[in-house]
mmCIF file with all atom_site columns, C-alpha atoms in Angstrom:
data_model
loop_
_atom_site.group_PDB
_atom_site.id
_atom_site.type_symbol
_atom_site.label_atom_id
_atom_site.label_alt_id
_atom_site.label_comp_id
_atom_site.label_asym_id
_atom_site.label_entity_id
_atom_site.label_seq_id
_atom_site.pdbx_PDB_ins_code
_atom_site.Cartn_x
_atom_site.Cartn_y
_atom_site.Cartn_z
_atom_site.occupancy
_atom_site.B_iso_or_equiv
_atom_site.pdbx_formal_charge
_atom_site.auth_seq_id
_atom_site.auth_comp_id
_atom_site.auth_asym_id
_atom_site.auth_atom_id
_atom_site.pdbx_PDB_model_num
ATOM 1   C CA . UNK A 1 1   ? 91.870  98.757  117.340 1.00 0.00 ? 1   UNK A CA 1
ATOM 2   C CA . UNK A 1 2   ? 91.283  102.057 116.606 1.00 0.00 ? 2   UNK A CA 1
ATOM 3   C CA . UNK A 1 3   ? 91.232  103.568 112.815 1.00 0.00 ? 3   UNK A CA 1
ATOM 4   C CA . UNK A 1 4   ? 93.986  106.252 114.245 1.00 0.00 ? 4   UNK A CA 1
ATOM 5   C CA . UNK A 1 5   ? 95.835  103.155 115.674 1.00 0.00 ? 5   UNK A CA 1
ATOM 6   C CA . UNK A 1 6   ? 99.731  102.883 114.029 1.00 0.00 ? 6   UNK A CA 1
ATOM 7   C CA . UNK A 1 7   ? 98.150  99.052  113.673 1.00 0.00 ? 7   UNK A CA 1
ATOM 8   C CA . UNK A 1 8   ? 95.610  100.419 111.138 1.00 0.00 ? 8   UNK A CA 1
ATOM 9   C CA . UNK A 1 9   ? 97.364  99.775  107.950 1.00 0.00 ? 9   UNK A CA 1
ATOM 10  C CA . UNK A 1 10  ? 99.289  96.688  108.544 1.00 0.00 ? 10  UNK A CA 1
ATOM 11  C CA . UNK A 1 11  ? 99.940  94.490  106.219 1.00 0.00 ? 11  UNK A CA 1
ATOM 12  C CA . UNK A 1 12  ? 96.871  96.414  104.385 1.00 0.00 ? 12  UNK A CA 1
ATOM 13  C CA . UNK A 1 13  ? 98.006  96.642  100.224 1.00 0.00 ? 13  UNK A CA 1
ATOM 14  C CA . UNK A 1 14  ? 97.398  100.594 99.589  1.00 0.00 ? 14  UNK A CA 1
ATOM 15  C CA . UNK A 1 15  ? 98.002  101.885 95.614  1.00 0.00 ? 15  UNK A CA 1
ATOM 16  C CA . UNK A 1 16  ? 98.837  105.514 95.969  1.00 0.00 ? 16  UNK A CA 1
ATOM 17  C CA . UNK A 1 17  ? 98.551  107.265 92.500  1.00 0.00 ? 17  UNK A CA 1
ATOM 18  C CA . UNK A 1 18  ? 100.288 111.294 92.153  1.00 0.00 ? 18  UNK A CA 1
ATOM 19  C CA . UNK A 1 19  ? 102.893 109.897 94.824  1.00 0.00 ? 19  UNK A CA 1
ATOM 20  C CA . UNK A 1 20  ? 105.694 111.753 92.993  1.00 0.00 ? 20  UNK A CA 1
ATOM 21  C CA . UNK A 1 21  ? 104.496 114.361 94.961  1.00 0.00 ? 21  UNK A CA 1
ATOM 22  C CA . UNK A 1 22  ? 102.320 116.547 97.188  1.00 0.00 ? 22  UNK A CA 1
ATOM 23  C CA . UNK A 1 23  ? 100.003 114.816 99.041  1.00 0.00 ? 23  UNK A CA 1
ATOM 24  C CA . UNK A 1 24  ? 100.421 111.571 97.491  1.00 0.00 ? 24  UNK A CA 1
ATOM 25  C CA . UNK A 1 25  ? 104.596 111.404 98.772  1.00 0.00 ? 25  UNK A CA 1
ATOM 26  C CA . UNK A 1 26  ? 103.855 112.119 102.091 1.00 0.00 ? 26  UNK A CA 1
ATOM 27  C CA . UNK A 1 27  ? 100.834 109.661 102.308 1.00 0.00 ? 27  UNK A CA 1
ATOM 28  C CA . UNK A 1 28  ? 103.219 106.764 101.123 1.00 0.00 ? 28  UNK A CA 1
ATOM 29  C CA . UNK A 1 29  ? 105.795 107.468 103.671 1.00 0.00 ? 29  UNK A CA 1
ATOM 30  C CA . UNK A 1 30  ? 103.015 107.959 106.186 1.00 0.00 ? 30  UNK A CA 1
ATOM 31  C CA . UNK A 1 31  ? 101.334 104.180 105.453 1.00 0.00 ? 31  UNK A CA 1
ATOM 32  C CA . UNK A 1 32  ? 104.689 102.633 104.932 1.00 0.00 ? 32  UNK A CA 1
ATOM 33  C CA . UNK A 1 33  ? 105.633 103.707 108.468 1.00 0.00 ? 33  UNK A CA 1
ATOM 34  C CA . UNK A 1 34  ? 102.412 101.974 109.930 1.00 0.00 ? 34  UNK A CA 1
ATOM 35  C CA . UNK A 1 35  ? 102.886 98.842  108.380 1.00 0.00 ? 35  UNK A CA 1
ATOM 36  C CA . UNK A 1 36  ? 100.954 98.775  105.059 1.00 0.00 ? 36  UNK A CA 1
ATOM 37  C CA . UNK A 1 37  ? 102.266 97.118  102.056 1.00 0.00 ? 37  UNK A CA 1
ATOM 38  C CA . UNK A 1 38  ? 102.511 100.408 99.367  1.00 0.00 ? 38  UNK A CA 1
ATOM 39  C CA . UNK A 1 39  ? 102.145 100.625 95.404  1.00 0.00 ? 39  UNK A CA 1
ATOM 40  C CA . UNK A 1 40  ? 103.181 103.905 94.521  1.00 0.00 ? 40  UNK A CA 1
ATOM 41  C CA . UNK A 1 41  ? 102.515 105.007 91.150  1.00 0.00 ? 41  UNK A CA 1
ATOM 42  C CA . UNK A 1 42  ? 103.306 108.096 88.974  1.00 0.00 ? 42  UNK A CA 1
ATOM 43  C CA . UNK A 1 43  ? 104.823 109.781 85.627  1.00 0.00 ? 43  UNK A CA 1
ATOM 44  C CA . UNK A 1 44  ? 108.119 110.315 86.713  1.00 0.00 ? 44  UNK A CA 1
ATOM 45  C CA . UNK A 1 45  ? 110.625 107.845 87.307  1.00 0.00 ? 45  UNK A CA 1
ATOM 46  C CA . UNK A 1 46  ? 113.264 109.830 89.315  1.00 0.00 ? 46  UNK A CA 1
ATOM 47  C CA . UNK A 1 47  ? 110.990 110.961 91.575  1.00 0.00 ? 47  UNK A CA 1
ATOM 48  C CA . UNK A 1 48  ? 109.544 107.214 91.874  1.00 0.00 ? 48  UNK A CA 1
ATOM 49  C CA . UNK A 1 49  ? 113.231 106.080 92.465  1.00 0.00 ? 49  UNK A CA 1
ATOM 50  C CA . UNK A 1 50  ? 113.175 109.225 94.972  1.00 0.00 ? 50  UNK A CA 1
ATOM 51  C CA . UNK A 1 51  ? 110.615 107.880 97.009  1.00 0.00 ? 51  UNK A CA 1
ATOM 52  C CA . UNK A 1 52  ? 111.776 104.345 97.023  1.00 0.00 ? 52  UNK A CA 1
ATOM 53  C CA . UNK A 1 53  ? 114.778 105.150 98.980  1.00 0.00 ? 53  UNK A CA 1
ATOM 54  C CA . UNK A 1 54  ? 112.903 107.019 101.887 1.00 0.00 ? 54  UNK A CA 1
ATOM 55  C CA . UNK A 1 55  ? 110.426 104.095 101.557 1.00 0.00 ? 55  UNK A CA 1
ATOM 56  C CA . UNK A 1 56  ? 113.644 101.785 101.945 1.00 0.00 ? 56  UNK A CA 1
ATOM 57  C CA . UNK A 1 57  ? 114.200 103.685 105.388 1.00 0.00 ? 57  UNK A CA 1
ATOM 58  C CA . UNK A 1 58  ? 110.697 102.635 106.882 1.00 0.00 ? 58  UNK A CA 1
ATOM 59  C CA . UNK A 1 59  ? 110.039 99.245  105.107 1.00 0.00 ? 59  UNK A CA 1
ATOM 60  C CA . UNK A 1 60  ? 111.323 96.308  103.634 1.00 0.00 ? 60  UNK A CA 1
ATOM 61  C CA . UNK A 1 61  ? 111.369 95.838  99.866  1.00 0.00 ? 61  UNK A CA 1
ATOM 62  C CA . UNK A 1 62  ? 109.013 93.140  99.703  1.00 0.00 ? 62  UNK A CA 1
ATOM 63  C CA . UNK A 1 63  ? 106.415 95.537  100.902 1.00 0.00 ? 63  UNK A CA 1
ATOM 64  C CA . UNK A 1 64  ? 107.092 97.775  98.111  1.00 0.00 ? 64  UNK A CA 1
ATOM 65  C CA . UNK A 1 65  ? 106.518 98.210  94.276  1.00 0.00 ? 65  UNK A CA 1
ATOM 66  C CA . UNK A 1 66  ? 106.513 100.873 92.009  1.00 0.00 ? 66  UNK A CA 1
ATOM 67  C CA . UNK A 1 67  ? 105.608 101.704 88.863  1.00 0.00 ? 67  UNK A CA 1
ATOM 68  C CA . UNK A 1 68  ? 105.704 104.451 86.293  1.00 0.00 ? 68  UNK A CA 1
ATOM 69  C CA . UNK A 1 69  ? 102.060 105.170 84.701  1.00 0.00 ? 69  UNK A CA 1
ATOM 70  C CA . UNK A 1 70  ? 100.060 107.800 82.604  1.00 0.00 ? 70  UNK A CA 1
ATOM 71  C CA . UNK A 1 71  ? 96.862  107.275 84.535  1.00 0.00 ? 71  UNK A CA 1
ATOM 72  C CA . UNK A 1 72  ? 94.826  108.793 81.511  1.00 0.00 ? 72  UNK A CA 1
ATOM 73  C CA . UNK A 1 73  ? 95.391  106.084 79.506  1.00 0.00 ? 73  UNK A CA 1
ATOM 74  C CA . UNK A 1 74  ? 92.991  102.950 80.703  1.00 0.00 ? 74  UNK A CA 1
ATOM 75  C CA . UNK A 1 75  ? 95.506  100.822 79.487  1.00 0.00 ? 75  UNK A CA 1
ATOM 76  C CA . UNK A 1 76  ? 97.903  101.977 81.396  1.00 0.00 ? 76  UNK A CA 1
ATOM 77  C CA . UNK A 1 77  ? 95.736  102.233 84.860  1.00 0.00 ? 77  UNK A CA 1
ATOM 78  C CA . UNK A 1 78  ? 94.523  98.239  83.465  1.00 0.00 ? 78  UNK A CA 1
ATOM 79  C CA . UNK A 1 79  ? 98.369  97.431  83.733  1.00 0.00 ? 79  UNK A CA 1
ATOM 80  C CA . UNK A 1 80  ? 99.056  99.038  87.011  1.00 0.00 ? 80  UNK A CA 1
ATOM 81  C CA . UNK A 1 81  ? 96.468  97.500  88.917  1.00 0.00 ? 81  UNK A CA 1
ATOM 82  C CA . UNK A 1 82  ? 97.236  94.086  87.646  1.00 0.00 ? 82  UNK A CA 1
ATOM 83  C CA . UNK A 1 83  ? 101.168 93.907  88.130  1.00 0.00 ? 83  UNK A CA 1
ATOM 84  C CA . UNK A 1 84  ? 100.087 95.474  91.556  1.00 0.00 ? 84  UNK A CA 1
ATOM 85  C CA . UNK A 1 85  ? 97.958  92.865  92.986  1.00 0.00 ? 85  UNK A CA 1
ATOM 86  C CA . UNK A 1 86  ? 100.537 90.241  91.184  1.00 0.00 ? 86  UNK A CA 1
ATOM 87  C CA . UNK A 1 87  ? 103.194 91.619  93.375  1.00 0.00 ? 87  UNK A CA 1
ATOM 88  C CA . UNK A 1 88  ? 101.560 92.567  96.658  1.00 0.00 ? 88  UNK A CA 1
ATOM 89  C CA . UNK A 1 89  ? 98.187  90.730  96.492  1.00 0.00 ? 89  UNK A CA 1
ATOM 90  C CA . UNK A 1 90  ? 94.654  92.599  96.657  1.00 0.00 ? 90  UNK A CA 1
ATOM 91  C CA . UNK A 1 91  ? 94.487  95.848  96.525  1.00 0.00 ? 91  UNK A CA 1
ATOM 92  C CA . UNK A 1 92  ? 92.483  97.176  100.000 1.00 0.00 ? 92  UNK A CA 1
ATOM 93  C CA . UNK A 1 93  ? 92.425  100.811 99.589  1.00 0.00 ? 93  UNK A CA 1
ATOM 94  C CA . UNK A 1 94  ? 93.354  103.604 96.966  1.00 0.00 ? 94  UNK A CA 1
ATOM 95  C CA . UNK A 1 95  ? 94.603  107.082 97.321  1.00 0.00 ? 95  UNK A CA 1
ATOM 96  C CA . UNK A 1 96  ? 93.878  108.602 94.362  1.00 0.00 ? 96  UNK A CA 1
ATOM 97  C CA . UNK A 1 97  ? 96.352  111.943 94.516  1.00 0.00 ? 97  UNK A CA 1
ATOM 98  C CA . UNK A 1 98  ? 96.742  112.280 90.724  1.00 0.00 ? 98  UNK A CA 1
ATOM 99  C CA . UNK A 1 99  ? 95.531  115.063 88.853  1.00 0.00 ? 99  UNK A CA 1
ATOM 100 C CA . UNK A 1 100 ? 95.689  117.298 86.012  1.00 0.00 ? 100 UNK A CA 1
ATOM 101 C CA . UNK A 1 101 ? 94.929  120.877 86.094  1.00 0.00 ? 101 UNK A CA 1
ATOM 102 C CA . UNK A 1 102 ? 94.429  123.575 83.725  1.00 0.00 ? 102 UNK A CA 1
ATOM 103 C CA . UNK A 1 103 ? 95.235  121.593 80.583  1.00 0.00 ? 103 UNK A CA 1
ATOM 104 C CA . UNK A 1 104 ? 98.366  120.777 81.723  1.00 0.00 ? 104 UNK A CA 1
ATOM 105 C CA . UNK A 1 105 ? 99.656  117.563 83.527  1.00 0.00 ? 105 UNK A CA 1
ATOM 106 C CA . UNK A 1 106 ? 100.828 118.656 87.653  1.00 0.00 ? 106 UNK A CA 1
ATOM 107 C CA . UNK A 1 107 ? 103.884 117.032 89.480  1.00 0.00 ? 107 UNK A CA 1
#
């Protein structure tokens, strides 16, 4: 099986951080569509609920889980991982889309 393969990510547990937006949005929908099991993490809610509903469209539920998070506050990114491997078991890869820039926080 090739990396490229639509096989590559199934049933692989992938926490995308920044996937409010940008990059991070259109990687979940991306890995959702081949298969992988998807935390998706970022500041804003609505835009969280956003992306759960075109998730809906290309996985089931149980393959999904969500949570708001401040990722500069360990706590916080301490929290996240845990409920995320609780939910969808280990965590095999990270896209880490998040960022700040400029002093302020980007969407």
């Amino acid at each position: 099986m090739s990396i490229f393969s639509n096989e590559a990510l199934a049933h692989k547990h992938i926490l995308i951080t920044g996937a409010t937006g940008g990059i991070g949005y259109e990687t979940a929908k991306i890995a959702a569509s081949m298969g992988a099991k998807i935390t998706a993490t970022g500041r804003n809610e609505e835009k969280l609920q956003k992306l759960k509903e075109e998730l809906l469209q290309l996985t089931d539920e149980k393959n999904l889980f969500f949570m708001p998070a401040d990722l500069a506050d360990s706590k916080s990114r301490e929290e996240l991982v845990a409920a995320a491997e609780e939910k969808l078991g280990f965590i095999n890869g990270l896209v880490n889309s998040a960022g700040v820039g400029g002093g302020n926080v980007v969407e």
